[in-house]
Every structure is written in structure tokens, then in C-alpha cells.
mmCIF file of C-alpha atoms in Angstrom:
data_model
loop_
_atom_site.group_PDB
_atom_site.id
_atom_site.type_symbol
_atom_site.label_atom_id
_atom_site.label_comp_id
_atom_site.label_asym_id
_atom_site.label_seq_id
_atom_site.Cartn_x
_atom_site.Cartn_y
_atom_site.Cartn_z
ATOM 1 C CA MET D 19 -3.946 8.779 -34.164
ATOM 2 C CA GLY D 20 -6.316 6.413 -32.159
ATOM 3 C CA THR D 21 -8.153 6.906 -29.136
ATOM 4 C CA THR D 22 -5.099 5.278 -27.580
ATOM 5 C CA TYR D 23 -2.834 8.284 -28.462
ATOM 6 C CA TYR D 24 -4.566 10.534 -25.956
ATOM 7 C CA THR D 25 -6.211 7.489 -23.514
ATOM 8 C CA ASN D 26 -2.664 6.353 -22.536
ATOM 9 C CA PRO D 27 -1.340 9.475 -21.256
ATOM 10 C CA VAL D 28 -4.648 10.029 -19.315
ATOM 11 C CA VAL D 29 -4.553 6.706 -17.588
ATOM 12 C CA PHE D 30 -1.099 7.278 -17.057
ATOM 13 C CA LEU D 31 -1.705 10.454 -15.135
ATOM 14 C CA ILE D 32 -4.889 9.218 -13.196
ATOM 15 C CA ASN D 33 -3.039 6.186 -12.206
ATOM 16 C CA THR D 34 -0.094 8.599 -10.973
ATOM 17 C CA LEU D 35 -2.057 11.194 -9.147
ATOM 18 C CA PHE D 36 -4.205 8.833 -7.577
ATOM 19 C CA GLY D 37 -1.693 6.146 -6.806
ATOM 20 C CA LEU D 38 0.698 8.565 -4.830
ATOM 21 C CA TYR D 39 -2.288 9.950 -2.690
ATOM 22 C CA ILE D 40 -3.744 6.426 -2.166
ATOM 23 C CA LEU D 41 0.044 5.270 -1.240
ATOM 24 C CA ALA D 42 0.472 8.088 1.377
ATOM 25 C CA LEU D 43 -3.143 6.911 2.582
ATOM 26 C CA MET D 44 -1.744 3.474 3.158
ATOM 27 C CA LEU D 45 1.311 4.276 4.795
ATOM 28 C CA ARG D 46 0.026 6.419 7.103
ATOM 29 C CA PHE D 47 -2.914 3.426 7.845
ATOM 30 C CA LEU D 48 0.419 0.915 7.998
ATOM 31 C CA PHE D 49 2.254 3.366 10.415
ATOM 32 C CA GLN D 50 -0.658 4.178 12.344
ATOM 33 C CA TRP D 51 -1.554 0.454 12.978
ATOM 34 C CA MET D 52 2.523 -0.416 13.611
ATOM 35 C CA ASP D 53 2.659 2.127 16.323
ATOM 36 C CA ALA D 54 5.319 4.021 14.472
ATOM 37 C CA ASP D 55 6.481 7.045 15.557
ATOM 38 C CA TYR D 56 4.127 9.451 15.411
ATOM 39 C CA TYR D 57 6.352 12.581 15.381
ATOM 40 C CA ASN D 58 8.889 10.946 12.780
ATOM 41 C CA PRO D 59 9.464 13.873 9.841
ATOM 42 C CA VAL D 60 8.077 11.435 7.296
ATOM 43 C CA SER D 61 5.161 10.469 10.002
ATOM 44 C CA GLN D 62 4.530 13.802 9.809
ATOM 45 C CA PHE D 63 4.239 14.585 6.030
ATOM 46 C CA LEU D 64 2.277 11.932 5.383
ATOM 47 C CA VAL D 65 -0.377 12.825 8.142
ATOM 48 C CA ASN D 66 -0.221 16.770 7.246
ATOM 49 C CA ILE D 67 -1.060 15.393 3.766
ATOM 50 C CA THR D 68 -3.767 13.114 4.314
ATOM 51 C CA GLN D 69 -5.674 15.021 7.102
ATOM 52 C CA PRO D 70 -7.983 17.205 5.520
ATOM 53 C CA PRO D 71 -10.242 14.536 3.894
ATOM 54 C CA LEU D 72 -9.741 12.195 6.636
ATOM 55 C CA LYS D 73 -10.860 14.727 9.324
ATOM 56 C CA LEU D 74 -14.348 14.979 7.335
ATOM 57 C CA LEU D 75 -14.956 11.376 7.469
ATOM 58 C CA ARG D 76 -13.605 10.843 10.916
ATOM 59 C CA ARG D 77 -16.977 12.879 11.819
ATOM 60 C CA LEU D 78 -19.132 10.068 10.038
ATOM 61 C CA ILE D 79 -17.347 7.040 10.418
ATOM 62 C CA PRO D 80 -15.623 5.954 13.732
ATOM 63 C CA SER D 81 -12.620 3.759 14.056
ATOM 64 C CA ILE D 82 -13.440 0.276 15.078
ATOM 65 C CA GLY D 83 -10.570 -0.562 17.893
ATOM 66 C CA ARG D 84 -7.361 -0.026 16.249
ATOM 67 C CA ILE D 85 -8.645 0.366 12.643
ATOM 68 C CA ASP D 86 -8.728 3.338 11.420
ATOM 69 C CA SER D 87 -12.085 3.091 9.294
ATOM 70 C CA ALA D 88 -12.225 6.235 7.802
ATOM 71 C CA SER D 89 -8.742 5.504 5.911
ATOM 72 C CA ILE D 90 -9.868 2.564 4.578
ATOM 73 C CA VAL D 91 -12.963 3.790 3.234
ATOM 74 C CA LEU D 92 -11.262 7.015 1.615
ATOM 75 C CA ILE D 93 -8.659 4.221 0.316
ATOM 76 C CA ILE D 94 -11.441 2.302 -1.358
ATOM 77 C CA GLY D 95 -13.227 5.300 -2.083
ATOM 78 C CA LEU D 96 -10.345 6.809 -4.379
ATOM 79 C CA GLN D 97 -9.293 3.730 -5.716
ATOM 80 C CA MET D 98 -12.690 3.019 -7.265
ATOM 81 C CA LEU D 99 -12.882 6.689 -8.432
ATOM 82 C CA ALA D 100 -9.504 6.120 -10.033
ATOM 83 C CA GLY D 101 -10.841 2.842 -11.464
ATOM 84 C CA ALA D 102 -14.148 4.405 -12.870
ATOM 85 C CA ALA D 103 -12.272 7.375 -14.306
ATOM 86 C CA ILE D 104 -9.750 4.907 -16.097
ATOM 87 C CA PHE D 105 -12.565 2.512 -17.522
ATOM 88 C CA PHE D 106 -14.580 5.785 -18.603
ATOM 89 C CA SER D 107 -11.611 6.993 -20.324
ATOM 90 C CA ASN D 108 -11.045 3.657 -22.262
ATOM 91 C CA GLY D 109 -14.835 3.723 -23.231
ATOM 92 C CA VAL D 110 -15.353 0.093 -20.638
ATOM 93 C CA SER D 111 -18.484 0.277 -18.532
ATOM 94 C CA VAL D 112 -17.923 -1.788 -15.251
ATOM 95 C CA SER D 113 -20.693 -2.434 -12.509
ATOM 96 C CA VAL D 114 -20.359 -1.006 -9.039
ATOM 97 C CA ALA D 115 -19.711 -4.319 -7.812
ATOM 98 C CA GLY D 116 -17.189 -4.894 -10.526
ATOM 99 C CA LEU D 117 -15.684 -1.933 -9.664
ATOM 100 C CA PHE D 118 -15.238 -2.629 -5.972
ATOM 101 C CA ILE D 119 -13.736 -5.907 -6.857
ATOM 102 C CA TRP D 120 -11.186 -4.179 -9.208
ATOM 103 C CA ALA D 121 -10.399 -1.480 -6.409
ATOM 104 C CA LEU D 122 -9.790 -4.184 -3.722
ATOM 105 C CA THR D 123 -7.735 -5.832 -6.329
ATOM 106 C CA GLU D 124 -5.620 -3.156 -6.844
ATOM 107 C CA LEU D 125 -5.074 -2.162 -3.219
ATOM 108 C CA ILE D 126 -4.429 -5.648 -2.054
ATOM 109 C CA GLY D 127 -1.613 -5.661 -5.012
ATOM 110 C CA LEU D 128 -0.469 -2.325 -3.503
ATOM 111 C CA LEU D 129 -0.276 -3.705 0.171
ATOM 112 C CA ILE D 130 1.918 -6.497 -1.018
ATOM 113 C CA ASN D 131 4.063 -4.714 -2.887
ATOM 114 C CA VAL D 132 4.665 -2.115 -0.301
ATOM 115 C CA PHE D 133 5.591 -4.996 1.687
ATOM 116 C CA LEU D 134 7.777 -6.588 -0.870
ATOM 117 C CA PHE D 135 9.903 -3.296 -1.552
ATOM 118 C CA SER D 136 10.137 -1.941 1.876
ATOM 119 C CA ILE D 137 11.651 -5.486 3.074
ATOM 120 C CA ILE D 138 14.116 -5.103 -0.053
ATOM 121 C CA ILE D 139 15.124 -1.701 1.203
ATOM 122 C CA ARG D 140 15.359 -2.710 4.220
ATOM 123 C CA ALA D 141 17.927 -5.498 3.385
ATOM 124 C CA LEU D 142 19.915 -3.574 1.123
ATOM 125 C CA ILE D 143 20.056 -0.725 3.655
ATOM 126 C CA SER D 144 21.861 -3.678 6.179
ATOM 127 C CA TRP D 145 24.037 -4.301 3.572
ATOM 128 C CA ILE D 146 25.162 -0.885 2.945
ATOM 129 C CA ASN D 147 25.230 1.300 6.240
ATOM 130 C CA PRO D 148 23.436 -0.809 9.212
ATOM 131 C CA ASP D 149 23.991 1.177 12.057
ATOM 132 C CA SER D 150 22.879 4.706 10.853
ATOM 133 C CA TYR D 151 19.956 6.518 12.286
ATOM 134 C CA ASN D 152 17.567 8.177 9.881
ATOM 135 C CA PRO D 153 13.778 8.844 10.094
ATOM 136 C CA ALA D 154 12.763 7.072 6.805
ATOM 137 C CA VAL D 155 14.603 3.981 7.904
ATOM 138 C CA SER D 156 13.305 3.657 11.564
ATOM 139 C CA LEU D 157 10.077 3.957 9.701
ATOM 140 C CA LEU D 158 10.988 1.122 7.620
ATOM 141 C CA TYR D 159 11.930 -1.245 10.193
ATOM 142 C CA ASN D 160 8.474 -0.513 11.975
ATOM 143 C CA LEU D 161 6.769 -1.506 9.031
ATOM 144 C CA THR D 162 8.977 -4.545 8.287
ATOM 145 C CA GLU D 163 9.546 -5.782 11.494
ATOM 146 C CA PRO D 164 6.241 -7.844 12.325
ATOM 147 C CA LEU D 165 6.965 -9.879 9.015
ATOM 148 C CA LEU D 166 10.331 -10.335 9.178
ATOM 149 C CA GLY D 167 10.079 -11.393 12.774
ATOM 150 C CA LEU D 168 7.578 -14.129 12.072
ATOM 151 C CA GLY D 169 10.277 -15.091 9.364
ATOM 152 C CA ARG D 170 12.788 -15.550 11.953
ATOM 153 C CA LYS D 171 10.337 -18.055 13.771
ATOM 154 C CA ILE D 172 10.447 -19.916 10.739
ATOM 155 C CA ILE D 173 14.323 -19.566 9.939
ATOM 156 C CA PRO D 174 16.403 -18.535 12.823
ATOM 157 C CA PRO D 175 19.636 -16.477 11.952
ATOM 158 C CA LEU D 176 22.260 -19.195 10.446
ATOM 159 C CA SER D 177 25.932 -18.419 11.112
ATOM 160 C CA GLY D 178 25.169 -14.554 11.514
ATOM 161 C CA MET D 179 22.937 -14.491 7.988
ATOM 162 C CA ASP D 180 19.042 -13.791 8.318
ATOM 163 C CA LEU D 181 17.606 -15.210 5.313
ATOM 164 C CA SER D 182 14.067 -14.315 7.000
ATOM 165 C CA PRO D 183 13.772 -11.531 4.303
ATOM 166 C CA LEU D 184 14.031 -14.154 1.323
ATOM 167 C CA LEU D 185 11.359 -16.257 3.196
ATOM 168 C CA VAL D 186 8.991 -13.244 3.507
ATOM 169 C CA ILE D 187 9.366 -12.299 0.054
ATOM 170 C CA ILE D 188 8.827 -15.468 -1.291
ATOM 171 C CA GLY D 189 5.760 -16.092 0.795
ATOM 172 C CA LEU D 190 4.730 -12.228 -0.326
ATOM 173 C CA GLN D 191 4.922 -13.378 -3.901
ATOM 174 C CA MET D 192 2.921 -16.545 -3.783
ATOM 175 C CA LEU D 193 0.168 -14.574 -1.890
ATOM 176 C CA LYS D 194 0.249 -12.418 -4.896
ATOM 177 C CA MET D 195 -0.161 -14.826 -7.198
ATOM 178 C CA LEU D 196 -2.983 -17.115 -5.153
ATOM 179 C CA VAL D 197 -5.361 -14.045 -4.210
ATOM 180 C CA LEU D 198 -5.118 -11.528 -7.003
ATOM 181 C CA PRO D 199 -5.814 -13.621 -9.841
ATOM 182 C CA PRO D 200 -9.381 -15.114 -8.239
ATOM 183 C CA LEU D 201 -10.203 -11.498 -7.433
ATOM 184 C CA GLU D 202 -9.762 -10.463 -11.043
ATOM 185 C CA GLN D 203 -11.659 -13.617 -12.359
ATOM 186 C CA MET D 204 -14.310 -12.109 -10.101
ATOM 187 C CA MET D 205 -14.424 -8.674 -11.427
ATOM 188 C CA LEU D 206 -14.734 -9.909 -14.955
ATOM 189 C CA LEU D 207 -17.499 -11.869 -14.176
ATOM 190 C CA LEU D 208 -19.423 -8.856 -11.995
ATOM 191 C CA SER D 209 -18.553 -6.900 -15.076
#
């Protein structure tokens, strides 16, 4: 049994635990930024699990306008900590600058994926049961509507068929292909 026998489960565990908490922080930030319903049960769940560290950080890091700076700092810090643990468990040394670029790359990829999956789920829900109220669905609509609204300005609904999800998904995939590889190359240069 090689070192990867133990390393792979450790990396999986680090990715899962840190990834879920970072996702919760990112969703809280996005819902807050999009003015989603604060009293929605899903929003309240996210607030409750992310409040302790944010409460401490907000004492040191003030918000800048509508941007919750403490959330951004915590998200980046946790992603860098996860990256350091992953690289260390694999026996790879990375500079702080390289680790920062790696964290930024991972977070941008996560942000794009959040929007991609949210739009796909929203499209599926609209086909299955478009008129039901559900707290999670209302948050999904709050999250995706700004992007889909832009898509509808470019391609208005044709014969009752809304093609904006398709346009936005293509745009997000293109963004992913154009932004992430240069960041990954920069990380390799800084390592």
C-alpha cells in the first residue's frame, strides 16, 4: 500500500468538510447580496451555521457597502487552509501566493458551479411543478433571476419557450473555460 492509500481518503475528507462549510458561507453571502428573504428557513439555517465565526470577524473587518467583507475573508481563508492541508498531505509545498491563487481559482469555480446547478435545477422545477411554493425554490429564484433576466434581454421568450437558461449556462461554461486555466497557470508559476 502506497501513500495514496491513506492520502486519498484524507484529501476527500478535507475537501468534503471544508467544501460544505465554504458552500454554506458562499450561499449566505449570495443570498444576502441578492436580498433574498432573511426569514426563509433555508436562509436561517445558513445564518445559524455560519454566524459564530462571522460574528468574530465582523468586529475586525467592516462591510464595504453591500459587500460583507468578513464573509469573503473567511471564505478565502478557509479555502486556503483546505488547500494547505491537501498540499501538505500530498507532500507538496506551495507558496502563500500560490495557495492564494489556488484558493481563488477553486472559489471562482465553485461560484460558477453554484449558478450552473441552480439554473439547471430551476429549469427542471419549472417543467415539473412550476406553481408550488417552497422556501428553497424561492431562494433559488432569487439567486438565478438576475442572470436569467440578463439572458431574457438578449433572447426574449419565443412562443412561450424561455431559452435564457440555455444561454446563461453556455455563458457560464465559457466563463469557466476562459477564467480558470490562466489562474491555474499563474498558481503553477508562483509555486
